[in-house]
């Protein structure tokens, strides 16, 4: 049975930012602190465990995971149920404190990925100075060794070790239009194949299993790309369903006839 390499579970709804290059900035529907029902969170992890999942497990989609008061408990439970999975936190870094950083390490997170989104009026291209200024404010990270590198989103500072940490200053104009939700990020008709649906599985805070992470909960025209809900279905059975397999087949041919929201997507991840 085929398994994804990467599973993201949006365990909370709230984000503390409303960026113009994100659906949150347009829909403004991420101001409530709803959490994925714990029974559904448990079921997602148990479904994965029943198939011996050992890939990446992340706790985000359009939310800010470090604003979730339950995030450490979620990591601890994930370690119990999925000890071989690699746990990742993708965050904007606003909530990362010394105490929370220590809790993340104790909860055995595998990777912390911080994206330093520019504030209103700031330069929206990759900025090395922004990286070092942020790091200077986070004194508790001073003991780590950092190296500057070009990363997928822009420029990054990378610190290796048992817990890998990546701090990113992104190039915003390279971001995806999220299925046409952000028109100014749309590009010409896509000709390149998409590997995302072959490698990545996304569950939102309602328990909906989405075609990919670019499907936006609450956006008109996106509901048809929800393939089911974890309360009723086994996650991996949905992943291997005929409908998902058909999406994969078409996307690997750069055929968007069944998924027109993909036509202007710039997503290039192969995971």
PDB file of C-alpha atoms in Angstrom:
ATOM      1  CA  UNK A   1       0.000   0.000   0.000  1.00  0.00           C
ATOM      2  CA  UNK A   2       1.395   3.377  -1.008  1.00  0.00           C
ATOM      3  CA  UNK A   3       2.095   5.890   1.790  1.00  0.00           C
ATOM      4  CA  UNK A   4       2.751   9.644   1.598  1.00  0.00           C
ATOM      5  CA  UNK A   5       6.197  10.975   2.447  1.00  0.00           C
ATOM      6  CA  UNK A   6       4.746  13.992   4.213  1.00  0.00           C
ATOM      7  CA  UNK A   7       1.558  14.461   6.219  1.00  0.00           C
ATOM      8  CA  UNK A   8       0.434  17.825   7.535  1.00  0.00           C
ATOM      9  CA  UNK A   9      -2.343  17.972  10.094  1.00  0.00           C
ATOM     10  CA  UNK A  10      -3.736  21.418  10.808  1.00  0.00           C
ATOM     11  CA  UNK A  11      -4.466  20.895  14.504  1.00  0.00           C
ATOM     12  CA  UNK A  12      -5.656  24.465  15.096  1.00  0.00           C
ATOM     13  CA  UNK A  13      -7.431  27.188  13.147  1.00  0.00           C
ATOM     14  CA  UNK A  14      -5.915  30.429  14.487  1.00  0.00           C
ATOM     15  CA  UNK A  15      -3.124  32.448  12.902  1.00  0.00           C
ATOM     16  CA  UNK A  16      -1.817  35.656  14.453  1.00  0.00           C
ATOM     17  CA  UNK A  17      -1.024  37.140  11.022  1.00  0.00           C
ATOM     18  CA  UNK A  18      -3.182  38.142   8.063  1.00  0.00           C
ATOM     19  CA  UNK A  19      -0.606  38.342   5.259  1.00  0.00           C
ATOM     20  CA  UNK A  20      -1.700  39.580   1.839  1.00  0.00           C
ATOM     21  CA  UNK A  21       0.025  36.648   0.086  1.00  0.00           C
ATOM     22  CA  UNK A  22      -1.920  34.131   2.191  1.00  0.00           C
ATOM     23  CA  UNK A  23      -5.631  33.206   2.004  1.00  0.00           C
ATOM     24  CA  UNK A  24      -5.882  34.316   5.654  1.00  0.00           C
ATOM     25  CA  UNK A  25      -5.367  37.909   4.572  1.00  0.00           C
ATOM     26  CA  UNK A  26      -8.200  37.688   2.070  1.00  0.00           C
ATOM     27  CA  UNK A  27     -10.735  35.523   3.888  1.00  0.00           C
ATOM     28  CA  UNK A  28      -9.934  36.761   7.417  1.00  0.00           C
ATOM     29  CA  UNK A  29     -11.385  33.547   8.803  1.00  0.00           C
ATOM     30  CA  UNK A  30      -8.442  32.524  10.961  1.00  0.00           C
ATOM     31  CA  UNK A  31      -9.045  34.715  14.012  1.00  0.00           C
ATOM     32  CA  UNK A  32     -10.855  32.036  16.020  1.00  0.00           C
ATOM     33  CA  UNK A  33      -8.937  29.563  18.193  1.00  0.00           C
ATOM     34  CA  UNK A  34     -10.748  26.399  17.139  1.00  0.00           C
ATOM     35  CA  UNK A  35      -8.782  23.190  17.616  1.00  0.00           C
ATOM     36  CA  UNK A  36      -9.038  19.973  15.655  1.00  0.00           C
ATOM     37  CA  UNK A  37     -11.178  17.717  17.857  1.00  0.00           C
ATOM     38  CA  UNK A  38      -8.811  15.560  19.908  1.00  0.00           C
ATOM     39  CA  UNK A  39     -10.644  12.370  18.918  1.00  0.00           C
ATOM     40  CA  UNK A  40      -9.969  13.241  15.262  1.00  0.00           C
ATOM     41  CA  UNK A  41      -6.326  14.042  15.989  1.00  0.00           C
ATOM     42  CA  UNK A  42      -6.001  10.668  17.707  1.00  0.00           C
ATOM     43  CA  UNK A  43      -7.673   8.924  14.782  1.00  0.00           C
ATOM     44  CA  UNK A  44      -5.344  10.511  12.228  1.00  0.00           C
ATOM     45  CA  UNK A  45      -2.301   9.305  14.154  1.00  0.00           C
ATOM     46  CA  UNK A  46      -3.754   5.846  14.806  1.00  0.00           C
ATOM     47  CA  UNK A  47      -4.624   5.497  11.111  1.00  0.00           C
ATOM     48  CA  UNK A  48      -1.032   6.369  10.228  1.00  0.00           C
ATOM     49  CA  UNK A  49       0.355   4.047  12.899  1.00  0.00           C
ATOM     50  CA  UNK A  50      -1.706   1.137  11.590  1.00  0.00           C
ATOM     51  CA  UNK A  51       0.245   1.491   8.326  1.00  0.00           C
ATOM     52  CA  UNK A  52       3.649   1.897  10.068  1.00  0.00           C
ATOM     53  CA  UNK A  53       4.047   5.474   8.906  1.00  0.00           C
ATOM     54  CA  UNK A  54       7.606   6.811   9.256  1.00  0.00           C
ATOM     55  CA  UNK A  55       7.614   9.952   7.103  1.00  0.00           C
ATOM     56  CA  UNK A  56       7.280  13.616   8.052  1.00  0.00           C
ATOM     57  CA  UNK A  57       4.454  14.759  10.318  1.00  0.00           C
ATOM     58  CA  UNK A  58       3.790  18.510  10.520  1.00  0.00           C
ATOM     59  CA  UNK A  59       1.190  20.440  12.519  1.00  0.00           C
ATOM     60  CA  UNK A  60       0.236  23.251  10.165  1.00  0.00           C
ATOM     61  CA  UNK A  61      -1.477  24.360   6.992  1.00  0.00           C
ATOM     62  CA  UNK A  62      -2.884  27.892   7.227  1.00  0.00           C
ATOM     63  CA  UNK A  63      -2.577  28.132  11.018  1.00  0.00           C
ATOM     64  CA  UNK A  64       0.218  29.194  13.377  1.00  0.00           C
ATOM     65  CA  UNK A  65       1.067  26.018  15.339  1.00  0.00           C
ATOM     66  CA  UNK A  66       2.928  27.801  18.137  1.00  0.00           C
ATOM     67  CA  UNK A  67      -0.253  29.756  18.948  1.00  0.00           C
ATOM     68  CA  UNK A  68      -1.942  26.428  19.681  1.00  0.00           C
ATOM     69  CA  UNK A  69      -1.997  25.939  23.492  1.00  0.00           C
ATOM     70  CA  UNK A  70      -2.123  22.177  22.944  1.00  0.00           C
ATOM     71  CA  UNK A  71       0.872  21.856  20.609  1.00  0.00           C
ATOM     72  CA  UNK A  72       3.271  20.282  23.113  1.00  0.00           C
ATOM     73  CA  UNK A  73       0.663  17.707  24.159  1.00  0.00           C
ATOM     74  CA  UNK A  74       0.134  16.908  20.487  1.00  0.00           C
ATOM     75  CA  UNK A  75       3.852  16.348  19.952  1.00  0.00           C
ATOM     76  CA  UNK A  76       4.110  14.127  23.016  1.00  0.00           C
ATOM     77  CA  UNK A  77       1.159  12.027  21.885  1.00  0.00           C
ATOM     78  CA  UNK A  78       2.564  11.822  18.357  1.00  0.00           C
ATOM     79  CA  UNK A  79       5.827  10.470  19.744  1.00  0.00           C
ATOM     80  CA  UNK A  80       3.913   7.775  21.616  1.00  0.00           C
ATOM     81  CA  UNK A  81       1.835   6.675  18.636  1.00  0.00           C
ATOM     82  CA  UNK A  82       4.277   7.360  15.777  1.00  0.00           C
ATOM     83  CA  UNK A  83       7.783   7.034  17.238  1.00  0.00           C
ATOM     84  CA  UNK A  84       9.392   6.611  13.808  1.00  0.00           C
ATOM     85  CA  UNK A  85       7.744   9.635  12.176  1.00  0.00           C
ATOM     86  CA  UNK A  86       9.782  12.845  11.891  1.00  0.00           C
ATOM     87  CA  UNK A  87       7.868  15.670  13.602  1.00  0.00           C
ATOM     88  CA  UNK A  88       8.136  19.182  12.185  1.00  0.00           C
ATOM     89  CA  UNK A  89       6.949  22.609  13.286  1.00  0.00           C
ATOM     90  CA  UNK A  90       6.496  25.268  10.579  1.00  0.00           C
ATOM     91  CA  UNK A  91       6.057  28.657  12.237  1.00  0.00           C
ATOM     92  CA  UNK A  92       6.283  32.402  11.604  1.00  0.00           C
ATOM     93  CA  UNK A  93       8.429  32.599  14.750  1.00  0.00           C
ATOM     94  CA  UNK A  94       6.408  35.340  16.464  1.00  0.00           C
ATOM     95  CA  UNK A  95       5.480  33.080  19.383  1.00  0.00           C
ATOM     96  CA  UNK A  96       8.815  31.309  19.761  1.00  0.00           C
ATOM     97  CA  UNK A  97      10.101  32.040  23.272  1.00  0.00           C
ATOM     98  CA  UNK A  98      12.900  30.487  25.291  1.00  0.00           C
ATOM     99  CA  UNK A  99      10.396  28.474  27.350  1.00  0.00           C
ATOM    100  CA  UNK A 100       8.496  27.233  24.302  1.00  0.00           C
ATOM    101  CA  UNK A 101      11.734  26.354  22.521  1.00  0.00           C
ATOM    102  CA  UNK A 102      12.769  24.266  25.540  1.00  0.00           C
ATOM    103  CA  UNK A 103       9.361  22.555  25.556  1.00  0.00           C
ATOM    104  CA  UNK A 104       9.698  21.730  21.850  1.00  0.00           C
ATOM    105  CA  UNK A 105      13.089  20.143  22.431  1.00  0.00           C
ATOM    106  CA  UNK A 106      11.762  18.136  25.378  1.00  0.00           C
ATOM    107  CA  UNK A 107       8.841  16.991  23.225  1.00  0.00           C
ATOM    108  CA  UNK A 108      11.421  15.651  20.742  1.00  0.00           C
ATOM    109  CA  UNK A 109      10.474  17.704  17.721  1.00  0.00           C
ATOM    110  CA  UNK A 110      12.689  16.822  14.763  1.00  0.00           C
ATOM    111  CA  UNK A 111      12.679  20.094  12.825  1.00  0.00           C
ATOM    112  CA  UNK A 112      11.693  23.692  13.534  1.00  0.00           C
ATOM    113  CA  UNK A 113      11.243  25.767  10.391  1.00  0.00           C
ATOM    114  CA  UNK A 114      10.795  29.516  10.970  1.00  0.00           C
ATOM    115  CA  UNK A 115       9.679  31.714   8.060  1.00  0.00           C
ATOM    116  CA  UNK A 116      10.220  35.426   8.735  1.00  0.00           C
ATOM    117  CA  UNK A 117       7.412  36.995   6.765  1.00  0.00           C
ATOM    118  CA  UNK A 118       7.926  40.722   6.128  1.00  0.00           C
ATOM    119  CA  UNK A 119       5.681  43.172   7.926  1.00  0.00           C
ATOM    120  CA  UNK A 120       3.622  45.726   6.024  1.00  0.00           C
ATOM    121  CA  UNK A 121       5.887  48.143   4.169  1.00  0.00           C
ATOM    122  CA  UNK A 122       8.962  45.919   4.399  1.00  0.00           C
ATOM    123  CA  UNK A 123      10.858  44.496   1.438  1.00  0.00           C
ATOM    124  CA  UNK A 124       9.202  41.299   0.197  1.00  0.00           C
ATOM    125  CA  UNK A 125      12.326  39.697  -1.251  1.00  0.00           C
ATOM    126  CA  UNK A 126      14.830  37.532   0.620  1.00  0.00           C
ATOM    127  CA  UNK A 127      16.759  39.646   3.106  1.00  0.00           C
ATOM    128  CA  UNK A 128      19.897  38.428   4.889  1.00  0.00           C
ATOM    129  CA  UNK A 129      19.767  41.267   7.420  1.00  0.00           C
ATOM    130  CA  UNK A 130      16.282  40.204   8.550  1.00  0.00           C
ATOM    131  CA  UNK A 131      17.635  36.736   9.393  1.00  0.00           C
ATOM    132  CA  UNK A 132      20.420  37.986  11.624  1.00  0.00           C
ATOM    133  CA  UNK A 133      18.282  40.629  13.322  1.00  0.00           C
ATOM    134  CA  UNK A 134      15.675  38.046  14.283  1.00  0.00           C
ATOM    135  CA  UNK A 135      18.350  35.653  15.517  1.00  0.00           C
ATOM    136  CA  UNK A 136      19.930  38.409  17.603  1.00  0.00           C
ATOM    137  CA  UNK A 137      16.612  38.959  19.405  1.00  0.00           C
ATOM    138  CA  UNK A 138      16.337  35.243  20.207  1.00  0.00           C
ATOM    139  CA  UNK A 139      19.238  35.005  22.662  1.00  0.00           C
ATOM    140  CA  UNK A 140      18.339  31.420  23.582  1.00  0.00           C
ATOM    141  CA  UNK A 141      19.424  30.308  20.083  1.00  0.00           C
ATOM    142  CA  UNK A 142      22.915  31.802  20.399  1.00  0.00           C
ATOM    143  CA  UNK A 143      24.504  28.472  21.386  1.00  0.00           C
ATOM    144  CA  UNK A 144      23.586  26.903  18.048  1.00  0.00           C
ATOM    145  CA  UNK A 145      25.903  26.971  15.028  1.00  0.00           C
ATOM    146  CA  UNK A 146      24.390  28.578  11.933  1.00  0.00           C
ATOM    147  CA  UNK A 147      25.263  28.567   8.244  1.00  0.00           C
ATOM    148  CA  UNK A 148      23.809  30.823   5.564  1.00  0.00           C
ATOM    149  CA  UNK A 149      22.356  29.028   2.559  1.00  0.00           C
ATOM    150  CA  UNK A 150      19.972  29.439  -0.348  1.00  0.00           C
ATOM    151  CA  UNK A 151      16.782  27.524   0.402  1.00  0.00           C
ATOM    152  CA  UNK A 152      13.603  26.819  -1.545  1.00  0.00           C
ATOM    153  CA  UNK A 153      11.774  29.941  -0.348  1.00  0.00           C
ATOM    154  CA  UNK A 154      14.705  32.375  -0.396  1.00  0.00           C
ATOM    155  CA  UNK A 155      17.632  32.755   2.027  1.00  0.00           C
ATOM    156  CA  UNK A 156      18.038  30.680   5.154  1.00  0.00           C
ATOM    157  CA  UNK A 157      20.120  30.150   8.253  1.00  0.00           C
ATOM    158  CA  UNK A 158      20.460  26.441   8.971  1.00  0.00           C
ATOM    159  CA  UNK A 159      21.496  24.791  12.225  1.00  0.00           C
ATOM    160  CA  UNK A 160      22.064  21.033  12.109  1.00  0.00           C
ATOM    161  CA  UNK A 161      21.830  18.594  14.964  1.00  0.00           C
ATOM    162  CA  UNK A 162      19.330  16.270  16.611  1.00  0.00           C
ATOM    163  CA  UNK A 163      16.771  19.032  16.166  1.00  0.00           C
ATOM    164  CA  UNK A 164      17.332  20.743  12.827  1.00  0.00           C
ATOM    165  CA  UNK A 165      16.357  24.398  12.689  1.00  0.00           C
ATOM    166  CA  UNK A 166      15.918  26.549   9.585  1.00  0.00           C
ATOM    167  CA  UNK A 167      15.224  30.289   9.640  1.00  0.00           C
ATOM    168  CA  UNK A 168      14.002  31.616   6.294  1.00  0.00           C
ATOM    169  CA  UNK A 169      13.701  35.052   4.731  1.00  0.00           C
ATOM    170  CA  UNK A 170      11.379  34.350   1.786  1.00  0.00           C
ATOM    171  CA  UNK A 171      10.921  35.741  -1.704  1.00  0.00           C
ATOM    172  CA  UNK A 172       7.206  36.476  -1.572  1.00  0.00           C
ATOM    173  CA  UNK A 173       6.777  36.846  -5.340  1.00  0.00           C
ATOM    174  CA  UNK A 174       7.666  33.160  -5.691  1.00  0.00           C
ATOM    175  CA  UNK A 175       4.751  32.065  -3.510  1.00  0.00           C
ATOM    176  CA  UNK A 176       1.812  30.050  -4.844  1.00  0.00           C
ATOM    177  CA  UNK A 177      -1.601  31.512  -5.603  1.00  0.00           C
ATOM    178  CA  UNK A 178      -3.291  28.779  -3.527  1.00  0.00           C
ATOM    179  CA  UNK A 179      -5.605  27.520  -6.204  1.00  0.00           C
ATOM    180  CA  UNK A 180      -6.224  30.993  -7.617  1.00  0.00           C
ATOM    181  CA  UNK A 181      -7.166  32.531  -4.256  1.00  0.00           C
ATOM    182  CA  UNK A 182      -4.355  35.125  -4.485  1.00  0.00           C
ATOM    183  CA  UNK A 183      -4.597  36.370  -8.099  1.00  0.00           C
ATOM    184  CA  UNK A 184      -1.520  38.612  -8.024  1.00  0.00           C
ATOM    185  CA  UNK A 185       0.591  35.501  -7.425  1.00  0.00           C
ATOM    186  CA  UNK A 186      -0.930  33.632 -10.366  1.00  0.00           C
ATOM    187  CA  UNK A 187       1.345  32.854 -13.263  1.00  0.00           C
ATOM    188  CA  UNK A 188       0.925  31.642 -16.815  1.00  0.00           C
ATOM    189  CA  UNK A 189      -0.676  28.262 -17.479  1.00  0.00           C
ATOM    190  CA  UNK A 190       1.384  25.571 -15.806  1.00  0.00           C
ATOM    191  CA  UNK A 191       3.261  23.157 -18.053  1.00  0.00           C
ATOM    192  CA  UNK A 192       5.360  21.398 -15.416  1.00  0.00           C
ATOM    193  CA  UNK A 193       4.161  18.207 -13.765  1.00  0.00           C
ATOM    194  CA  UNK A 194       3.055  18.277 -10.132  1.00  0.00           C
ATOM    195  CA  UNK A 195       4.430  15.764  -7.622  1.00  0.00           C
ATOM    196  CA  UNK A 196       2.632  17.141  -4.575  1.00  0.00           C
ATOM    197  CA  UNK A 197      -0.377  14.835  -4.760  1.00  0.00           C
ATOM    198  CA  UNK A 198       2.010  11.880  -5.130  1.00  0.00           C
ATOM    199  CA  UNK A 199       3.906  12.663  -1.953  1.00  0.00           C
ATOM    200  CA  UNK A 200       1.975  14.919   0.430  1.00  0.00           C
ATOM    201  CA  UNK A 201      -1.281  14.507   2.363  1.00  0.00           C
ATOM    202  CA  UNK A 202      -3.108  17.394   4.062  1.00  0.00           C
ATOM    203  CA  UNK A 203      -5.814  17.365   6.764  1.00  0.00           C
ATOM    204  CA  UNK A 204      -7.408  20.615   7.948  1.00  0.00           C
ATOM    205  CA  UNK A 205      -8.702  21.626  11.393  1.00  0.00           C
ATOM    206  CA  UNK A 206     -12.163  20.267  10.552  1.00  0.00           C
ATOM    207  CA  UNK A 207     -10.746  16.839   9.780  1.00  0.00           C
ATOM    208  CA  UNK A 208     -11.249  17.263   6.032  1.00  0.00           C
ATOM    209  CA  UNK A 209      -8.794  15.343   3.856  1.00  0.00           C
ATOM    210  CA  UNK A 210      -7.750  17.659   1.031  1.00  0.00           C
ATOM    211  CA  UNK A 211      -6.360  17.002  -2.421  1.00  0.00           C
ATOM    212  CA  UNK A 212      -3.319  19.068  -1.419  1.00  0.00           C
ATOM    213  CA  UNK A 213      -2.232  21.816   0.959  1.00  0.00           C
ATOM    214  CA  UNK A 214      -3.249  24.516  -1.544  1.00  0.00           C
ATOM    215  CA  UNK A 215      -6.941  23.695  -1.153  1.00  0.00           C
ATOM    216  CA  UNK A 216      -8.415  26.403   1.095  1.00  0.00           C
ATOM    217  CA  UNK A 217     -11.145  25.625   3.622  1.00  0.00           C
ATOM    218  CA  UNK A 218     -14.077  27.988   3.067  1.00  0.00           C
ATOM    219  CA  UNK A 219     -12.978  29.195  -0.366  1.00  0.00           C
ATOM    220  CA  UNK A 220     -15.629  29.048  -3.082  1.00  0.00           C
ATOM    221  CA  UNK A 221     -14.816  26.366  -5.648  1.00  0.00           C
ATOM    222  CA  UNK A 222     -12.387  24.494  -3.386  1.00  0.00           C
ATOM    223  CA  UNK A 223     -14.875  22.271  -1.562  1.00  0.00           C
ATOM    224  CA  UNK A 224     -14.952  19.786  -4.434  1.00  0.00           C
ATOM    225  CA  UNK A 225     -11.297  18.951  -3.716  1.00  0.00           C
ATOM    226  CA  UNK A 226     -12.065  17.595  -0.257  1.00  0.00           C
ATOM    227  CA  UNK A 227     -11.921  13.797  -0.512  1.00  0.00           C
ATOM    228  CA  UNK A 228     -13.562  12.959   2.792  1.00  0.00           C
ATOM    229  CA  UNK A 229     -13.268  13.464   6.524  1.00  0.00           C
ATOM    230  CA  UNK A 230     -11.197  11.487   9.009  1.00  0.00           C
ATOM    231  CA  UNK A 231     -14.178  11.057  11.341  1.00  0.00           C
ATOM    232  CA  UNK A 232     -15.716   8.640   8.798  1.00  0.00           C
ATOM    233  CA  UNK A 233     -12.770   7.317   6.803  1.00  0.00           C
ATOM    234  CA  UNK A 234      -9.345   5.766   7.208  1.00  0.00           C
ATOM    235  CA  UNK A 235      -6.770   8.369   6.173  1.00  0.00           C
ATOM    236  CA  UNK A 236      -4.582   6.012   4.153  1.00  0.00           C
ATOM    237  CA  UNK A 237      -7.548   4.376   2.451  1.00  0.00           C
ATOM    238  CA  UNK A 238      -8.532   7.829   1.175  1.00  0.00           C
ATOM    239  CA  UNK A 239      -4.915   8.401   0.098  1.00  0.00           C
ATOM    240  CA  UNK A 240      -5.117   5.210  -1.985  1.00  0.00           C
ATOM    241  CA  UNK A 241      -8.669   5.794  -3.244  1.00  0.00           C
ATOM    242  CA  UNK A 242      -9.439   5.721  -7.004  1.00  0.00           C
ATOM    243  CA  UNK A 243     -10.206   9.462  -6.966  1.00  0.00           C
ATOM    244  CA  UNK A 244      -6.859  10.385  -5.388  1.00  0.00           C
ATOM    245  CA  UNK A 245      -5.047   8.023  -7.740  1.00  0.00           C
ATOM    246  CA  UNK A 246      -6.710   9.712 -10.708  1.00  0.00           C
ATOM    247  CA  UNK A 247      -5.573  13.138  -9.510  1.00  0.00           C
ATOM    248  CA  UNK A 248      -2.017  11.797  -9.217  1.00  0.00           C
ATOM    249  CA  UNK A 249      -2.079  10.247 -12.677  1.00  0.00           C
ATOM    250  CA  UNK A 250      -3.267  13.481 -14.281  1.00  0.00           C
ATOM    251  CA  UNK A 251      -0.896  15.711 -12.302  1.00  0.00           C
ATOM    252  CA  UNK A 252       2.100  13.609 -13.326  1.00  0.00           C
ATOM    253  CA  UNK A 253       1.054  14.306 -16.926  1.00  0.00           C
ATOM    254  CA  UNK A 254       0.617  18.060 -16.263  1.00  0.00           C
ATOM    255  CA  UNK A 255      -3.054  17.557 -17.045  1.00  0.00           C
ATOM    256  CA  UNK A 256      -5.316  19.933 -15.104  1.00  0.00           C
ATOM    257  CA  UNK A 257      -8.625  18.981 -16.731  1.00  0.00           C
ATOM    258  CA  UNK A 258      -9.997  17.528 -13.492  1.00  0.00           C
ATOM    259  CA  UNK A 259      -8.443  20.178 -11.232  1.00  0.00           C
ATOM    260  CA  UNK A 260      -8.578  23.608 -12.932  1.00  0.00           C
ATOM    261  CA  UNK A 261      -7.522  25.362  -9.717  1.00  0.00           C
ATOM    262  CA  UNK A 262      -4.048  23.913 -10.411  1.00  0.00           C
ATOM    263  CA  UNK A 263      -3.565  25.717 -13.730  1.00  0.00           C
ATOM    264  CA  UNK A 264      -1.689  28.728 -12.307  1.00  0.00           C
ATOM    265  CA  UNK A 265       0.070  26.991  -9.389  1.00  0.00           C
ATOM    266  CA  UNK A 266       3.850  27.386  -9.081  1.00  0.00           C
ATOM    267  CA  UNK A 267       4.332  24.601  -6.532  1.00  0.00           C
ATOM    268  CA  UNK A 268       7.481  22.641  -7.500  1.00  0.00           C
ATOM    269  CA  UNK A 269       8.035  20.453  -4.442  1.00  0.00           C
ATOM    270  CA  UNK A 270       8.970  16.823  -4.977  1.00  0.00           C
ATOM    271  CA  UNK A 271       9.333  16.026  -1.248  1.00  0.00           C
TER     272      UNK A 271
END
